[in-house]
mmCIF file of C-alpha atoms in Angstrom:
data_model
loop_
_atom_site.group_PDB
_atom_site.id
_atom_site.type_symbol
_atom_site.label_atom_id
_atom_site.label_comp_id
_atom_site.label_asym_id
_atom_site.label_seq_id
_atom_site.Cartn_x
_atom_site.Cartn_y
_atom_site.Cartn_z
ATOM 1 C CA MET Z 1 38.602 22.205 45.678
ATOM 2 C CA ALA Z 2 41.823 20.635 47.151
ATOM 3 C CA PHE Z 3 43.268 17.062 46.603
ATOM 4 C CA ALA Z 4 45.558 14.486 48.395
ATOM 5 C CA ALA Z 5 46.518 10.962 48.253
ATOM 6 C CA VAL Z 6 45.487 9.063 50.985
ATOM 7 C CA GLY Z 7 46.859 5.287 50.523
ATOM 8 C CA MET Z 8 45.715 4.151 47.194
ATOM 9 C CA ARG Z 9 43.146 6.718 46.613
ATOM 10 C CA ILE Z 10 42.663 10.256 45.684
ATOM 11 C CA VAL Z 11 40.555 12.485 47.931
ATOM 12 C CA GLY Z 12 39.116 15.792 46.565
ATOM 13 C CA LEU Z 13 37.135 18.154 49.232
ATOM 14 C CA GLY Z 14 35.339 21.393 48.197
ATOM 15 C CA PRO Z 15 32.125 23.180 49.253
ATOM 16 C CA GLY Z 16 29.586 20.498 49.975
ATOM 17 C CA ARG Z 17 31.156 17.640 48.300
ATOM 18 C CA THR Z 18 33.816 14.978 49.056
ATOM 19 C CA ILE Z 19 35.095 12.986 46.156
ATOM 20 C CA VAL Z 20 37.267 9.639 46.528
ATOM 21 C CA TYR Z 21 38.741 8.245 43.393
ATOM 22 C CA ASP Z 22 40.281 4.745 43.250
ATOM 23 C CA PRO Z 23 42.663 4.374 40.488
ATOM 24 C CA LYS Z 24 42.534 0.720 40.488
ATOM 25 C CA ILE Z 25 38.850 0.499 39.244
ATOM 26 C CA SER Z 26 39.057 4.009 37.576
ATOM 27 C CA LYS Z 27 35.914 5.004 39.513
ATOM 28 C CA GLU Z 28 34.652 7.054 42.242
ATOM 29 C CA VAL Z 29 33.613 5.297 45.323
ATOM 30 C CA ARG Z 30 31.321 6.169 48.209
ATOM 31 C CA ALA Z 31 32.443 9.198 50.335
ATOM 32 C CA PRO Z 32 31.185 10.692 53.287
ATOM 33 C CA ARG Z 33 30.063 14.421 52.927
ATOM 34 C CA LEU Z 34 31.464 17.058 55.068
ATOM 35 C CA ALA Z 35 28.641 19.022 56.458
ATOM 36 C CA TYR Z 36 30.689 22.189 56.879
ATOM 37 C CA PRO Z 37 31.744 23.670 53.382
ATOM 38 C CA MET Z 38 35.336 24.604 52.955
ATOM 39 C CA MET Z 39 36.314 26.565 49.968
ATOM 40 C CA HIS Z 40 40.006 25.733 49.346
ATOM 41 C CA PRO Z 41 41.142 23.666 52.452
ATOM 42 C CA VAL Z 42 44.793 22.576 53.657
ATOM 43 C CA LEU Z 43 44.602 18.664 53.315
ATOM 44 C CA ILE Z 44 47.451 16.705 55.122
ATOM 45 C CA PRO Z 45 47.360 12.877 54.639
ATOM 46 C CA HIS Z 46 49.023 10.775 57.718
ATOM 47 C CA GLY Z 47 48.503 7.138 57.358
ATOM 48 C CA SER Z 48 45.048 6.148 56.702
ATOM 49 C CA LYS Z 49 43.604 9.630 57.976
ATOM 50 C CA LEU Z 50 43.150 12.707 56.165
ATOM 51 C CA TYR Z 51 43.095 15.972 58.156
ATOM 52 C CA ALA Z 52 41.257 18.940 56.634
ATOM 53 C CA LEU Z 53 41.878 22.498 57.944
ATOM 54 C CA SER Z 54 40.087 25.895 56.669
ATOM 55 C CA ARG Z 55 42.548 27.773 54.759
ATOM 56 C CA ARG Z 56 40.597 31.036 55.565
ATOM 57 C CA PRO Z 57 38.557 30.535 58.802
ATOM 58 C CA SER Z 58 35.649 32.775 58.839
ATOM 59 C CA ILE Z 59 33.635 33.953 61.896
ATOM 60 C CA VAL Z 60 30.659 34.687 59.562
ATOM 61 C CA GLN Z 61 28.074 31.805 59.301
ATOM 62 C CA GLY Z 62 28.708 30.134 55.757
ATOM 63 C CA THR Z 63 31.775 28.875 53.840
ATOM 64 C CA ASP Z 64 34.694 28.144 56.152
ATOM 65 C CA PHE Z 65 32.742 28.671 59.086
ATOM 66 C CA MET Z 66 33.715 26.987 62.393
ATOM 67 C CA PRO Z 67 34.370 24.177 63.240
ATOM 68 C CA TRP Z 68 37.575 24.475 61.119
ATOM 69 C CA PHE Z 69 39.421 21.375 61.466
ATOM 70 C CA PHE Z 70 38.423 17.812 60.595
ATOM 71 C CA VAL Z 71 39.897 14.285 60.163
ATOM 72 C CA LEU Z 72 38.401 11.740 57.710
ATOM 73 C CA ASP Z 73 39.577 8.011 59.426
ATOM 74 C CA ASP Z 74 39.908 5.397 57.007
ATOM 75 C CA LEU Z 75 37.539 7.244 54.638
ATOM 76 C CA ASP Z 76 34.631 6.302 56.799
ATOM 77 C CA ALA Z 77 33.393 9.586 58.589
ATOM 78 C CA TRP Z 78 34.456 13.158 59.010
ATOM 79 C CA ILE Z 79 35.109 13.992 62.765
ATOM 80 C CA HIS Z 80 35.582 17.582 63.828
ATOM 81 C CA LEU Z 81 38.816 18.355 66.041
ATOM 82 C CA PRO Z 82 39.889 21.403 68.261
ATOM 83 C CA PRO Z 83 40.723 24.414 66.221
ATOM 84 C CA PRO Z 84 44.152 25.724 66.089
ATOM 85 C CA PRO Z 85 45.084 28.253 68.882
ATOM 86 C CA VAL Z 86 46.141 30.903 66.013
ATOM 87 C CA PHE Z 87 42.649 30.783 64.761
ATOM 88 C CA PRO Z 88 40.036 33.386 65.951
ATOM 89 C CA CYS Z 89 38.421 31.169 68.482
ATOM 90 C CA ARG Z 90 37.690 33.546 71.036
ATOM 91 C CA ILE Z 91 36.995 37.049 70.002
ATOM 92 C CA ASN Z 92 35.377 40.154 71.806
ATOM 93 C CA PRO Z 93 32.506 42.357 70.462
ATOM 94 C CA LEU Z 94 34.985 45.054 69.369
ATOM 95 C CA GLU Z 95 37.131 42.511 67.559
ATOM 96 C CA TYR Z 96 33.856 41.069 65.770
ATOM 97 C CA ARG Z 97 33.033 44.491 64.287
ATOM 98 C CA ASP Z 98 36.526 44.793 62.927
ATOM 99 C CA ARG Z 99 36.766 41.185 61.892
ATOM 100 C CA PRO Z 100 40.409 39.546 61.838
ATOM 101 C CA GLU Z 101 41.354 38.485 58.323
ATOM 102 C CA VAL Z 102 43.437 34.934 59.306
ATOM 103 C CA ARG Z 103 44.902 33.085 56.453
ATOM 104 C CA VAL Z 104 46.975 29.964 56.553
ATOM 105 C CA VAL Z 105 50.506 30.668 55.202
ATOM 106 C CA SER Z 106 52.747 27.831 55.718
ATOM 107 C CA TYR Z 107 52.510 24.375 57.039
ATOM 108 C CA ALA Z 108 54.054 20.811 57.273
ATOM 109 C CA LEU Z 109 53.799 17.511 58.748
ATOM 110 C CA VAL Z 110 56.733 16.511 60.816
ATOM 111 C CA GLY Z 111 56.611 12.810 62.304
ATOM 112 C CA SER Z 112 53.484 13.052 64.287
ATOM 113 C CA HIS Z 113 53.030 16.627 64.493
ATOM 114 C CA ILE Z 114 51.238 19.192 62.053
ATOM 115 C CA LEU Z 115 52.971 22.701 62.050
ATOM 116 C CA LEU Z 116 51.091 25.653 61.295
ATOM 117 C CA SER Z 117 51.400 29.410 60.930
ATOM 118 C CA VAL Z 118 49.087 31.895 59.683
ATOM 119 C CA GLN Z 119 49.298 35.431 58.522
ATOM 120 C CA GLN Z 120 47.297 38.401 60.211
ATOM 121 C CA ASP Z 121 47.888 41.938 61.372
ATOM 122 C CA LYS Z 122 50.034 40.684 64.471
ATOM 123 C CA GLY Z 123 52.572 37.966 64.557
ATOM 124 C CA THR Z 124 51.012 35.066 65.883
ATOM 125 C CA GLY Z 125 53.922 32.258 65.796
ATOM 126 C CA THR Z 126 53.905 28.592 65.230
ATOM 127 C CA CYS Z 127 51.467 25.866 66.658
ATOM 128 C CA ALA Z 128 51.529 22.266 66.426
ATOM 129 C CA PHE Z 129 49.086 19.504 66.313
ATOM 130 C CA ASP Z 130 49.790 16.003 68.013
ATOM 131 C CA VAL Z 131 47.899 13.519 66.020
ATOM 132 C CA ASP Z 132 48.283 11.188 68.602
ATOM 133 C CA ALA Z 133 46.894 13.034 71.689
ATOM 134 C CA GLU Z 134 44.881 15.289 69.373
ATOM 135 C CA GLU Z 135 46.242 18.481 71.087
ATOM 136 C CA TRP Z 136 47.367 21.857 70.030
ATOM 137 C CA ALA Z 137 50.290 23.616 71.486
ATOM 138 C CA MET Z 138 52.394 26.661 70.695
ATOM 139 C CA VAL Z 139 55.793 25.809 69.930
ATOM 140 C CA ASP Z 140 57.469 28.912 68.855
ATOM 141 C CA ASP Z 141 56.709 32.895 68.892
ATOM 142 C CA LYS Z 142 57.941 33.253 65.443
ATOM 143 C CA ASN Z 143 55.964 32.160 62.198
ATOM 144 C CA LEU Z 144 57.696 29.086 60.027
ATOM 145 C CA PRO Z 145 60.309 30.792 57.881
ATOM 146 C CA PHE Z 146 58.871 29.506 54.481
ATOM 147 C CA ILE Z 147 55.620 29.871 52.458
ATOM 148 C CA GLY Z 148 53.173 27.145 51.423
ATOM 149 C CA GLN Z 149 53.748 23.569 52.269
ATOM 150 C CA ALA Z 150 57.315 22.206 53.311
ATOM 151 C CA VAL Z 151 57.741 18.878 51.529
ATOM 152 C CA PRO Z 152 59.906 16.019 53.011
ATOM 153 C CA LEU Z 153 63.138 15.700 50.981
ATOM 154 C CA GLY Z 154 63.481 11.864 51.606
ATOM 155 C CA GLY Z 155 63.334 10.583 55.067
ATOM 156 C CA GLY Z 156 64.526 12.099 58.125
ATOM 157 C CA ARG Z 157 64.083 15.668 59.339
ATOM 158 C CA ARG Z 158 64.962 17.434 55.938
ATOM 159 C CA PHE Z 159 62.274 19.455 53.987
ATOM 160 C CA VAL Z 160 62.185 21.489 50.948
ATOM 161 C CA ALA Z 161 59.990 24.923 50.807
ATOM 162 C CA CYS Z 162 60.006 28.365 49.446
ATOM 163 C CA SER Z 163 61.623 30.718 51.731
ATOM 164 C CA SER Z 164 59.821 34.021 52.885
ATOM 165 C CA ALA Z 165 63.149 35.800 53.646
ATOM 166 C CA LYS Z 166 64.442 35.128 49.967
ATOM 167 C CA GLY Z 167 61.487 36.219 47.882
ATOM 168 C CA GLY Z 168 60.011 32.667 47.602
ATOM 169 C CA GLU Z 169 63.314 31.052 46.656
ATOM 170 C CA PRO Z 170 63.558 27.282 47.325
ATOM 171 C CA ALA Z 171 65.356 26.439 50.789
ATOM 172 C CA VAL Z 172 66.072 23.176 52.714
ATOM 173 C CA TYR Z 173 65.560 23.039 56.479
ATOM 174 C CA ASP Z 174 65.993 20.614 59.082
ATOM 175 C CA ILE Z 175 63.060 20.468 61.303
ATOM 176 C CA GLU Z 176 62.465 18.560 64.738
ATOM 177 C CA VAL Z 177 59.647 18.773 67.012
ATOM 178 C CA LEU Z 178 60.941 18.156 70.494
ATOM 179 C CA ARG Z 179 58.218 16.482 72.754
ATOM 180 C CA PRO Z 180 57.979 17.763 76.592
ATOM 181 C CA GLY Z 181 60.862 16.729 78.670
ATOM 182 C CA THR Z 182 63.324 16.232 75.512
ATOM 183 C CA SER Z 183 64.992 19.737 75.861
ATOM 184 C CA GLY Z 184 64.491 19.985 79.610
ATOM 185 C CA THR Z 185 61.433 21.681 79.590
ATOM 186 C CA SER Z 186 57.677 20.614 79.985
ATOM 187 C CA LYS Z 187 56.571 22.388 76.963
ATOM 188 C CA THR Z 188 56.677 21.092 73.097
ATOM 189 C CA GLU Z 189 59.331 22.870 71.302
ATOM 190 C CA LEU Z 190 60.449 23.544 67.794
ATOM 191 C CA ASN Z 191 63.829 23.196 66.472
ATOM 192 C CA ILE Z 192 64.265 24.262 62.830
ATOM 193 C CA VAL Z 193 67.544 25.446 61.129
ATOM 194 C CA GLU Z 194 68.111 26.407 57.325
ATOM 195 C CA LEU Z 195 70.638 24.452 55.848
ATOM 196 C CA PRO Z 196 73.293 25.576 53.242
ATOM 197 C CA VAL Z 197 72.424 24.325 49.738
ATOM 198 C CA GLU Z 198 75.032 23.339 46.938
ATOM 199 C CA SER Z 199 72.877 23.462 43.610
ATOM 200 C CA LYS Z 200 72.797 25.212 40.299
ATOM 201 C CA GLY Z 201 69.450 26.400 41.221
ATOM 202 C CA ILE Z 202 66.082 24.884 42.099
ATOM 203 C CA VAL Z 203 63.043 26.233 40.052
ATOM 204 C CA PRO Z 204 59.941 25.717 42.624
ATOM 205 C CA GLY Z 205 57.554 26.140 40.013
ATOM 206 C CA GLN Z 206 53.841 26.582 41.036
ATOM 207 C CA LEU Z 207 53.923 23.494 43.314
ATOM 208 C CA LEU Z 208 56.501 21.424 45.027
ATOM 209 C CA CYS Z 209 55.890 17.628 45.572
ATOM 210 C CA SER Z 210 57.827 14.974 47.477
ATOM 211 C CA MET Z 211 58.845 12.022 45.522
ATOM 212 C CA GLY Z 212 60.351 10.128 48.427
ATOM 213 C CA LYS Z 213 64.015 8.543 48.627
ATOM 214 C CA GLY Z 214 65.626 12.125 48.729
ATOM 215 C CA SER Z 215 63.753 13.585 45.701
ATOM 216 C CA SER Z 216 61.196 15.996 44.964
ATOM 217 C CA SER Z 217 59.527 17.543 41.725
ATOM 218 C CA SER Z 218 58.037 21.002 41.037
ATOM 219 C CA PHE Z 219 55.303 21.643 38.251
ATOM 220 C CA ASP Z 220 53.936 24.706 36.635
ATOM 221 C CA ILE Z 221 51.813 25.208 33.681
ATOM 222 C CA ARG Z 222 53.146 27.794 30.943
ATOM 223 C CA SER Z 223 50.641 29.261 28.327
ATOM 224 C CA VAL Z 224 51.546 29.438 24.739
ATOM 225 C CA ASP Z 225 49.017 31.971 23.412
ATOM 226 C CA PRO Z 226 46.407 33.195 25.498
ATOM 227 C CA GLY Z 227 43.305 33.435 23.284
ATOM 228 C CA PRO Z 228 40.337 35.819 23.204
ATOM 229 C CA GLU Z 229 38.642 36.381 26.619
ATOM 230 C CA ALA Z 230 41.662 35.156 28.473
ATOM 231 C CA MET Z 231 41.390 31.461 27.506
ATOM 232 C CA MET Z 232 44.308 29.085 26.457
ATOM 233 C CA GLU Z 233 43.909 26.710 23.354
ATOM 234 C CA LYS Z 234 47.323 25.379 24.132
ATOM 235 C CA ALA Z 235 49.483 24.978 27.433
ATOM 236 C CA ARG Z 236 52.565 23.004 28.371
ATOM 237 C CA ILE Z 237 53.140 21.472 31.864
ATOM 238 C CA VAL Z 238 56.834 21.702 32.870
ATOM 239 C CA HIS Z 239 57.966 18.824 35.420
ATOM 240 C CA ARG Z 240 61.267 19.158 36.917
ATOM 241 C CA THR Z 241 62.750 16.430 39.248
ATOM 242 C CA TYR Z 242 65.686 17.001 41.896
ATOM 243 C CA SER Z 243 67.583 14.802 43.972
ATOM 244 C CA GLN Z 244 69.748 14.902 46.993
ATOM 245 C CA VAL Z 245 73.113 13.636 46.599
ATOM 246 C CA GLU Z 246 74.734 11.422 49.501
ATOM 247 C CA GLY Z 247 78.231 10.405 50.059
ATOM 248 C CA ASP Z 248 81.494 11.861 48.769
ATOM 249 C CA THR Z 249 79.869 14.346 46.480
ATOM 250 C CA ALA Z 250 77.828 15.922 49.197
ATOM 251 C CA GLY Z 251 78.688 19.470 50.427
ATOM 252 C CA THR Z 252 80.476 19.984 53.739
ATOM 253 C CA ASP Z 253 79.482 21.739 57.053
ATOM 254 C CA ASN Z 254 75.997 20.232 56.933
ATOM 255 C CA SER Z 255 75.403 21.527 53.497
ATOM 256 C CA VAL Z 256 73.053 19.655 51.128
ATOM 257 C CA TYR Z 257 73.976 18.976 47.550
ATOM 258 C CA ILE Z 258 70.958 18.918 45.127
ATOM 259 C CA VAL Z 259 71.218 17.728 41.552
ATOM 260 C CA LYS Z 260 68.453 18.403 38.553
ATOM 261 C CA GLN Z 261 67.863 14.892 37.383
ATOM 262 C CA GLN Z 262 65.470 15.579 34.687
ATOM 263 C CA ARG Z 263 63.179 18.277 32.936
ATOM 264 C CA GLN Z 264 60.155 17.285 31.125
ATOM 265 C CA ILE Z 265 57.680 19.181 29.180
ATOM 266 C CA PHE Z 266 54.111 17.761 28.244
ATOM 267 C CA LYS Z 267 51.519 19.429 25.772
ATOM 268 C CA LEU Z 268 48.179 19.906 27.338
ATOM 269 C CA HIS Z 269 45.486 20.456 24.531
ATOM 270 C CA ASP Z 270 41.880 19.747 25.005
ATOM 271 C CA PRO Z 271 40.077 19.578 21.643
ATOM 272 C CA PHE Z 272 36.655 20.231 23.215
ATOM 273 C CA SER Z 273 37.174 23.388 25.539
ATOM 274 C CA HIS Z 274 39.867 25.842 26.437
ATOM 275 C CA LEU Z 275 41.652 26.204 29.509
ATOM 276 C CA ALA Z 276 41.036 29.314 31.602
ATOM 277 C CA TYR Z 277 44.041 31.723 31.893
ATOM 278 C CA PRO Z 278 46.114 31.586 34.084
ATOM 279 C CA SER Z 279 45.827 27.828 34.988
ATOM 280 C CA PRO Z 280 47.798 27.248 38.317
ATOM 281 C CA VAL Z 281 48.603 23.723 39.440
ATOM 282 C CA VAL Z 282 46.642 23.052 42.713
ATOM 283 C CA ALA Z 283 47.726 19.369 43.223
ATOM 284 C CA ALA Z 284 50.434 17.082 42.547
ATOM 285 C CA LEU Z 285 50.018 13.546 43.928
ATOM 286 C CA THR Z 286 52.509 10.666 44.486
ATOM 287 C CA MET Z 287 51.120 7.161 44.927
#
C-alpha cells in the first residue's frame, strides 16, 4: 500500500482498498474504491487531485493490469487516464511471449507536469504528463538522472533526489519543463541541470521528504537487535532536517549551500507485537 497527503487528509491505496484518514476527527472517512488493484502504486498529489500510477505495469490480467493510470478528483471518484507512452501499451505476439519487465524508477511533479522514467532492457527516455491538457509527451531521449522521487527544495525549480550516476548520493537539480513554442520548437521539452552543492554531506536515508521553504528531511529505521525469525523488538527512527541557505553565505557559480538543521532519534517500541525485519520507510507526509 502507498500513502499520500491530499489537502488535510491522508490517502492510502492498495489492492482492492482505498483509505482516507482525516486527522482532524481521527477517523477514516468514505473513500471510493479503485476497481483495478495496484500493489504499490506511485501516488502524486496535485492540489485537490491525487494521481495513481502502476509502479510495475503488467500485461497479464490481475494486479497492476491495465488501465494503469488514474486520478482521484476531490476524493470523489477514480477516473482512468491515458497510460504513459513508455508503458507496454502496444506489443506484438512475439513480445507477449517474452513479456517486457517495466518498472517506474524515477518521477517528479514539476509545475503542472508529471515527469516519468522507467527501467527495462532498452532505454526509453523521459515522458511528461500535462495535468491541464491530460496528455503525455516524450520530452527527452534519456532517462531522468536520479532514482526514486525528486522532491522540491522550497519553491522554484530546484529539487533534491538520489543521483543514479553517483550511486544514490543526494544531488540538487534545476528542472524546467518547456511548453511548445517556448524554446522555438513545437514540442514539449525538458531542461534539467545538476547544480553544484556545498555541504558537509546529506544522508538520504530510506526516504526523502520536502518540508517547504527550502527545507527537506530524510527518514530511516534502524534496528537495534533483530530477534528470532527476523523480527525486531526495538527500533529507532532517525530523522534529519536540512535547509538551503540563501544570501551572502550561499555558494558561488550557481552552487547550492545546504546545512543540517537537526538530527532526531525516536525510539519505536510496540509492547504487543514485534516489527518485521527489515522495516523500510514507505511514506513520510507533511501537512
